[in-house]
Tab-separated table of C-alpha atoms and ligand atoms in Angstrom:
chain	number	residue	atom	x	y	z
A	709	MET	CA	27.745	22.399	40.183
A	710	SER	CA	28.752	19.157	38.355
A	711	LYS	CA	26.447	17.268	36.414
A	712	PRO	CA	25.054	13.900	37.763
A	713	LYS	CA	26.741	10.874	36.241
A	714	VAL	CA	24.218	8.592	34.625
A	715	LEU	CA	24.339	5.243	32.750
A	716	VAL	CA	21.937	4.268	30.116
A	717	THR	CA	21.770	0.352	29.876
A	718	ARG	CA	20.497	0.274	26.295
A	719	ARG	CA	20.139	2.619	23.233
A	720	TRP	CA	17.305	5.163	23.258
A	721	PRO	CA	15.815	7.095	20.422
A	722	GLU	CA	18.373	9.599	19.154
A	723	ALA	CA	16.200	12.616	20.394
A	724	ASN	CA	16.275	11.288	23.779
A	725	GLU	CA	20.114	10.559	23.744
A	726	ALA	CA	20.569	14.255	22.649
A	727	ARG	CA	18.601	15.455	25.768
A	728	LEU	CA	20.623	13.165	27.913
A	729	ARG	CA	23.867	14.468	26.543
A	730	ASP	CA	22.826	18.026	27.168
A	731	LEU	CA	21.686	17.429	30.787
A	732	PHE	CA	23.879	14.917	32.420
A	733	ASP	CA	27.372	13.532	32.315
A	734	VAL	CA	25.970	10.281	30.391
A	735	THR	CA	27.462	7.193	29.298
A	736	PHE	CA	25.726	4.991	26.632
A	737	ASN	CA	25.879	1.366	25.985
A	738	ALA	CA	27.903	1.946	22.513
A	739	ASP	CA	26.934	-1.608	21.078
A	740	ASN	CA	23.469	-2.003	22.727
A	741	HIS	CA	24.273	-5.461	24.297
A	742	PRO	CA	22.294	-6.589	27.443
A	743	LEU	CA	24.268	-5.775	30.456
A	744	SER	CA	25.439	-8.807	32.545
A	745	PRO	CA	25.024	-8.988	36.360
A	746	ALA	CA	28.580	-7.724	36.937
A	747	GLU	CA	27.994	-4.812	34.309
A	748	LEU	CA	25.088	-3.756	36.293
A	749	GLN	CA	26.873	-3.871	39.497
A	750	ASP	CA	29.786	-1.750	37.944
A	751	ALA	CA	26.966	0.678	36.966
A	752	LEU	CA	25.532	0.973	40.434
A	753	ARG	CA	29.228	1.383	41.792
A	754	ASN	CA	30.063	4.290	39.455
A	755	TYR	CA	27.112	6.266	38.443
A	756	ASP	CA	24.706	8.528	40.318
A	757	ALA	CA	21.775	7.343	38.408
A	758	VAL	CA	21.397	4.138	36.072
A	759	LEU	CA	18.484	4.156	33.549
A	760	PRO	CA	17.753	0.346	32.862
A	761	THR	CA	15.022	-1.413	30.983
A	762	VAL	CA	13.154	-4.750	30.707
A	763	THR	CA	16.200	-6.604	29.841
A	764	ASP	CA	18.203	-5.770	32.942
A	765	PRO	CA	17.453	-8.032	35.785
A	766	ILE	CA	18.419	-6.066	38.965
A	767	THR	CA	18.217	-8.510	41.540
A	768	ALA	CA	18.692	-8.547	45.159
A	769	GLU	CA	22.141	-9.917	44.526
A	770	VAL	CA	22.851	-7.120	42.109
A	771	LEU	CA	21.718	-4.516	44.463
A	772	SER	CA	23.968	-5.927	47.112
A	773	VAL	CA	26.961	-4.152	45.467
A	774	GLU	CA	29.511	-2.201	47.788
A	775	PRO	CA	30.321	0.571	47.404
A	776	LEU	CA	26.840	1.747	46.153
A	777	ARG	CA	26.978	5.150	44.401
A	778	ALA	CA	23.550	4.870	42.580
A	779	LYS	CA	20.783	6.761	44.092
A	780	LEU	CA	18.143	6.422	41.282
A	781	LEU	CA	17.055	3.619	39.018
A	782	GLY	CA	15.002	5.454	36.378
A	783	ASN	CA	13.217	2.445	34.444
A	784	PHE	CA	12.583	2.844	30.593
A	785	GLY	CA	9.188	1.089	30.777
A	786	VAL	CA	6.139	0.762	32.927
A	787	GLY	CA	6.651	-2.800	34.213
A	788	PHE	CA	9.495	-3.280	36.937
A	789	ASN	CA	9.199	-6.895	37.683
A	790	HIS	CA	12.844	-7.063	36.676
A	791	ILE	CA	13.844	-4.821	39.622
A	792	ASP	CA	13.685	-6.154	43.257
A	793	ILE	CA	11.835	-3.285	44.520
A	794	ASN	CA	12.135	-4.342	48.161
A	795	ALA	CA	15.886	-4.764	47.782
A	796	ALA	CA	16.243	-1.432	46.253
A	797	LYS	CA	14.205	0.369	48.832
A	798	ALA	CA	16.143	-1.338	51.505
A	799	ARG	CA	19.496	0.006	49.977
A	800	GLY	CA	17.765	3.412	49.696
A	801	ILE	CA	17.616	3.653	45.978
A	802	THR	CA	14.493	5.389	44.325
A	803	VAL	CA	12.904	3.713	41.347
A	804	THR	CA	10.690	5.156	38.761
A	805	ASN	CA	8.968	3.886	35.832
A	806	THR	CA	7.078	5.275	32.698
A	807	PRO	CA	3.229	4.898	32.960
A	808	ASP	CA	0.558	6.403	30.483
A	809	VAL	CA	2.756	7.088	27.528
A	810	LEU	CA	2.840	3.523	26.227
A	811	THR	CA	-0.860	2.697	27.012
A	812	ASP	CA	-2.257	3.142	23.522
A	813	CYS	CA	0.453	1.367	21.676
A	814	THR	CA	0.522	-1.480	23.776
A	815	ALA	CA	-3.248	-1.824	23.783
A	816	ASP	CA	-2.791	-1.439	19.701
A	817	ILE	CA	-0.511	-4.693	19.842
A	818	ALA	CA	-3.200	-6.486	21.794
A	819	MET	CA	-5.691	-5.746	19.330
A	820	LEU	CA	-3.143	-6.660	16.436
A	821	LEU	CA	-2.669	-9.930	18.288
A	822	MET	CA	-6.223	-10.717	18.683
A	823	LEU	CA	-7.110	-9.892	15.019
A	824	SER	CA	-4.231	-11.604	13.753
A	825	ALA	CA	-4.870	-14.869	15.821
A	826	ALA	CA	-8.539	-14.687	15.233
A	827	ARG	CA	-8.082	-14.018	11.249
A	828	ARG	CA	-5.386	-16.135	11.005
A	829	GLY	CA	-3.205	-13.327	9.638
A	830	GLY	CA	0.376	-15.142	10.411
A	831	GLU	CA	-0.599	-18.182	8.762
A	832	GLY	CA	-1.873	-16.319	5.385
A	833	GLU	CA	1.257	-14.207	5.392
A	834	ARG	CA	3.574	-17.290	5.800
A	835	LEU	CA	1.557	-19.172	2.907
A	836	VAL	CA	1.913	-16.136	0.505
A	837	ARG	CA	5.467	-15.718	1.344
A	838	ALA	CA	6.436	-19.505	0.659
A	839	GLY	CA	4.673	-19.123	-2.672
A	840	GLN	CA	1.983	-21.614	-1.632
A	841	TRP	CA	-1.082	-19.710	-2.203
A	842	THR	CA	-3.090	-21.559	-4.855
A	843	GLY	CA	-6.068	-19.023	-4.988
A	844	TRP	CA	-9.237	-17.881	-3.143
A	845	HIS	CA	-11.763	-20.515	-2.209
A	846	PRO	CA	-14.989	-20.735	0.100
A	847	THR	CA	-13.168	-22.667	2.905
A	848	HIS	CA	-9.631	-21.199	2.737
A	849	LEU	CA	-8.057	-20.423	6.082
A	850	LEU	CA	-11.396	-19.954	7.880
A	851	GLY	CA	-11.089	-17.820	11.126
A	852	THR	CA	-13.027	-16.564	13.914
A	853	LYS	CA	-15.165	-13.574	13.769
A	854	VAL	CA	-13.970	-10.789	16.267
A	855	THR	CA	-16.717	-8.280	16.088
A	856	SER	CA	-19.495	-8.657	18.635
A	857	LYS	CA	-17.625	-11.345	20.408
A	858	THR	CA	-16.836	-11.049	24.386
A	859	LEU	CA	-13.505	-9.704	25.421
A	860	GLY	CA	-12.451	-10.911	28.834
A	861	LEU	CA	-9.924	-8.795	30.506
A	862	VAL	CA	-7.705	-9.988	33.415
A	863	GLY	CA	-6.520	-6.835	34.965
A	864	PHE	CA	-8.611	-3.707	34.255
A	865	GLY	CA	-6.033	-0.872	34.632
A	866	ARG	CA	-4.742	1.703	32.052
A	867	ILE	CA	-3.668	-0.581	29.173
A	868	ALA	CA	-6.729	-3.060	29.591
A	869	ARG	CA	-9.020	0.075	29.537
A	870	ALA	CA	-7.450	1.374	26.351
A	871	MET	CA	-7.874	-2.046	24.787
A	872	ALA	CA	-11.755	-1.953	26.014
A	873	THR	CA	-12.073	1.490	24.223
A	874	LYS	CA	-10.975	0.107	21.087
A	875	ALA	CA	-12.610	-3.484	21.270
A	876	HIS	CA	-16.194	-2.068	22.706
A	877	PHE	CA	-16.626	1.053	20.898
A	878	GLY	CA	-14.887	-0.115	17.640
A	879	PHE	CA	-15.645	-3.617	17.319
A	880	ASP	CA	-19.146	-3.805	19.474
A	881	MET	CA	-17.507	-6.242	21.938
A	882	PRO	CA	-18.931	-6.928	25.263
A	883	ILE	CA	-16.327	-6.631	27.987
A	884	VAL	CA	-16.098	-8.944	31.118
A	885	PHE	CA	-13.272	-8.200	33.541
A	886	PHE	CA	-11.563	-9.487	36.864
A	887	ASP	CA	-9.308	-6.991	38.733
A	888	PRO	CA	-8.497	-7.362	42.522
A	889	TYR	CA	-8.286	-3.532	42.559
A	890	PRO	CA	-11.220	-2.501	40.032
A	891	PRO	CA	-11.865	1.062	38.942
A	892	THR	CA	-14.612	3.154	40.068
A	893	GLN	CA	-18.473	2.249	39.031
A	894	ALA	CA	-18.482	5.151	36.437
A	895	VAL	CA	-15.700	3.867	34.746
A	896	ILE	CA	-16.973	0.318	34.532
A	897	ALA	CA	-20.212	1.872	33.413
A	898	HIS	CA	-18.592	3.837	30.706
A	899	TYR	CA	-17.436	0.426	29.183
A	900	GLY	CA	-20.896	-1.233	30.184
A	901	ALA	CA	-18.337	-3.904	31.507
A	902	LYS	CA	-19.294	-6.834	33.644
A	903	GLN	CA	-17.231	-7.222	36.671
A	904	VAL	CA	-16.573	-10.734	37.847
A	905	ASP	CA	-15.112	-11.937	41.314
A	906	ARG	CA	-12.413	-14.491	39.842
A	907	VAL	CA	-10.202	-15.075	37.020
A	908	GLU	CA	-12.041	-18.309	36.483
A	909	ASP	CA	-15.172	-16.511	35.581
A	910	VAL	CA	-13.491	-14.213	32.863
A	911	LEU	CA	-12.072	-17.640	31.370
A	912	ARG	CA	-15.425	-19.357	31.350
A	913	GLU	CA	-17.191	-16.399	29.744
A	914	ALA	CA	-14.907	-14.769	27.173
A	915	ASP	CA	-14.337	-15.670	23.640
A	916	PHE	CA	-11.144	-13.519	23.745
A	917	VAL	CA	-9.070	-13.469	26.989
A	918	ALA	CA	-6.417	-10.730	27.141
A	919	LEU	CA	-4.087	-10.559	29.991
A	920	HIS	CA	-3.114	-7.043	31.547
A	921	CYS	CA	-1.987	-8.021	34.958
A	922	PRO	CA	1.410	-7.211	36.200
A	923	GLY	CA	4.189	-9.521	36.076
A	924	SER	CA	4.796	-10.386	39.845
A	925	PRO	CA	5.726	-13.645	41.880
A	926	GLU	CA	2.171	-13.860	42.780
A	927	ASN	CA	0.821	-13.809	39.133
A	928	ARG	CA	3.431	-16.272	38.043
A	929	HIS	CA	1.553	-19.116	36.018
A	930	LEU	CA	-1.753	-17.433	36.753
A	931	ILE	CA	-2.633	-19.177	33.594
A	932	ASN	CA	-1.988	-22.507	33.938
A	933	ALA	CA	-3.049	-25.916	32.580
A	934	GLU	CA	-6.093	-26.023	34.901
A	935	ARG	CA	-7.338	-22.558	34.131
A	936	LEU	CA	-6.692	-22.969	30.259
A	937	ALA	CA	-9.226	-25.871	30.336
A	938	LEU	CA	-11.791	-23.329	31.854
A	939	MET	CA	-11.704	-21.588	28.389
A	940	LYS	CA	-13.990	-22.174	25.636
A	941	PRO	CA	-12.550	-24.470	23.130
A	942	THR	CA	-13.149	-21.844	20.592
A	943	ALA	CA	-11.465	-19.031	22.778
A	944	ILE	CA	-8.246	-17.164	21.891
A	945	LEU	CA	-5.576	-15.958	24.527
A	946	ILE	CA	-3.681	-12.769	24.088
A	947	ASN	CA	-0.623	-11.920	26.326
A	948	THR	CA	0.925	-8.354	26.238
A	949	ALA	CA	1.634	-8.435	30.025
A	950	ARG	CA	4.736	-10.539	31.017
A	951	GLY	CA	5.615	-14.117	29.495
A	952	ASP	CA	5.500	-15.867	32.915
A	953	VAL	CA	2.055	-14.915	33.767
A	954	VAL	CA	1.352	-17.783	31.614
A	955	ASP	CA	2.852	-21.483	32.035
A	956	ASN	CA	4.174	-21.420	28.607
A	957	GLU	CA	4.679	-25.393	28.440
A	958	ALA	CA	0.867	-25.646	29.473
A	959	LEU	CA	-0.042	-23.273	26.798
A	960	ILE	CA	1.711	-25.295	24.138
A	961	GLN	CA	0.100	-28.436	25.209
A	962	ALA	CA	-3.382	-26.532	25.232
A	963	LEU	CA	-2.760	-25.318	21.713
A	964	LYS	CA	-1.502	-28.646	20.540
A	965	SER	CA	-4.676	-30.504	22.019
A	966	LYS	CA	-6.994	-27.682	20.934
A	967	THR	CA	-7.975	-27.035	24.376
A	968	ILE	CA	-8.241	-23.365	23.039
A	969	THR	CA	-8.161	-22.315	19.187
A	970	ALA	CA	-5.247	-19.904	19.300
A	971	ALA	CA	-3.160	-17.453	21.050
A	972	GLY	CA	-1.332	-14.429	20.428
A	973	LEU	CA	1.637	-13.571	22.390
A	974	ASP	CA	4.054	-10.584	22.700
A	975	VAL	CA	5.707	-11.644	25.743
A	976	PHE	CA	7.473	-15.178	26.768
A	977	GLU	CA	8.981	-16.907	29.674
A	978	GLY	CA	12.773	-16.622	29.134
A	979	GLU	CA	12.428	-14.251	26.517
A	980	PRO	CA	14.279	-13.844	23.914
A	981	ASN	CA	14.835	-17.616	24.338
A	982	LEU	CA	11.144	-18.645	23.881
A	983	ASN	CA	10.072	-22.333	24.255
A	984	LYS	CA	10.918	-23.904	20.742
A	985	GLY	CA	7.325	-25.818	21.027
A	986	PHE	CA	5.732	-22.474	19.993
A	987	LEU	CA	7.552	-22.457	16.685
A	988	GLU	CA	5.947	-25.764	15.402
A	989	LEU	CA	2.353	-24.425	16.056
A	990	ASP	CA	0.124	-22.558	13.436
A	991	ASN	CA	-2.469	-21.487	15.797
A	992	VAL	CA	-0.164	-18.958	17.735
A	993	VAL	CA	0.770	-15.493	16.596
A	994	LEU	CA	4.283	-14.663	18.057
A	995	LEU	CA	5.743	-11.120	18.197
A	996	PRO	CA	8.921	-9.926	19.723
A	997	HIS	CA	7.742	-7.738	22.760
A	998	LEU	CA	6.538	-4.992	20.524
A	999	GLY	CA	4.048	-3.406	22.803
A	1000	SER	CA	5.417	-0.056	23.215
A	1001	ALA	CA	7.771	-0.104	19.859
A	1002	THR	CA	6.521	3.067	18.071
A	1003	LEU	CA	9.129	5.681	17.623
A	1004	GLU	CA	6.611	8.157	19.136
A	1005	THR	CA	6.027	6.167	22.145
A	1006	ARG	CA	9.562	5.320	22.821
A	1007	ILE	CA	10.610	8.871	22.598
A	1008	ALA	CA	7.666	9.666	25.029
A	1009	MET	CA	9.069	6.806	27.370
A	1010	GLY	CA	12.559	8.550	27.070
A	1011	ASP	CA	11.132	11.951	27.919
A	1012	ARG	CA	9.245	10.585	30.830
A	1013	VAL	CA	12.438	9.031	32.248
A	1014	ILE	CA	14.303	12.130	31.781
A	1015	GLU	CA	11.656	14.034	33.525
A	1016	ASN	CA	11.893	11.766	36.474
A	1017	VAL	CA	15.625	11.984	36.703
A	1018	VAL	CA	15.741	15.689	36.446
A	1019	ALA	CA	13.159	15.982	39.190
A	1020	PHE	CA	14.978	13.638	41.556
A	1021	PHE	CA	18.299	15.536	40.900
A	1022	LYS	CA	16.358	18.905	41.739
A	1023	GLY	CA	15.522	17.132	45.184
A	1024	GLU	CA	11.599	16.826	44.119
A	1025	THR	CA	9.673	13.512	44.131
A	1026	PRO	CA	9.705	12.332	40.812
A	1027	ARG	CA	6.369	12.112	39.136
A	1028	ASP	CA	6.583	8.068	38.771
A	1029	ARG	CA	8.229	7.164	41.740
A	1030	VAL	CA	7.688	3.340	42.388
A	1031	VAL	CA	9.705	3.429	45.732
B	1697	DGY	C1	7.081	-2.055	29.666
B	1697	DGY	O1	6.976	-0.836	29.519
B	1697	DGY	O2	6.986	-2.721	30.794
B	1697	DGY	C2	7.208	-2.913	28.217
B	1697	DGY	O3	7.256	-4.224	28.584
B	1697	DGY	C3	8.310	-2.367	27.541
B	1697	DGY	O4	7.543	-1.359	27.038
């Protein structure tokens, strides 16, 4: 039997690409450029499976291609807000993702942003590199203490809980959270977490607010000017979820006017073309979507996609089927 024809939209770690070469009739994106809508449509016309990632907007328009050959979108990543899931379903395409394997590393980046924004790590690094450090003094670059402060979580899924583990058990931080689909009481009790009924309650109570909800039309601009105004003036916002969960312009205004103290961001509206207003601010730590970016995790993500594709072509239900 001939091997399934598979297109991988971006380069993966070498270990994954070697496995893909063994298993499938695979095509890689040699120069690793983000594919255009027309290139994505060509892929759907010419391959049995397309393995996209967060930089590939697979819209209803892209999915309307004729003739359609692809039967599977094996997404490299847990978030799938870049894929029009309803349109995929309507066209009979199976979509899979890669949960679990990136949980810890993404939570680590949320911790890094929380610590860095609180302790002014970015500012300190820039100062030293610019040769402008004139020496220690008692009031130099004073930040905000993290240990024992309250961490507010918007969403209490896998990544939020991994952050809660590090923050609660490592930094002695009480946890308050809002999630429309909360975990069991046993899980909540494990963290000694306080569950609240509305996102506004988290914003009012927390010293640090970390966003861990999915990117979706419903969550677009969940954190807007009105909600930012509910946060403590000493509070710090962390976003490792999706850029458009926060109204980026409203956040820039809130950081400028000191409505909140600082922010740590790994994701942006319109990334990589982030709002230039962020670049003028010292009280924001900016990372280029590094949540899952460790070699171990990226290999594990690739392996998880491969597992899903193999199962699909064996006629089984892939472990991480989304639709
Ligand atoms: C995801 O998996 O959705 C991340 O944003 C990329 O790791």
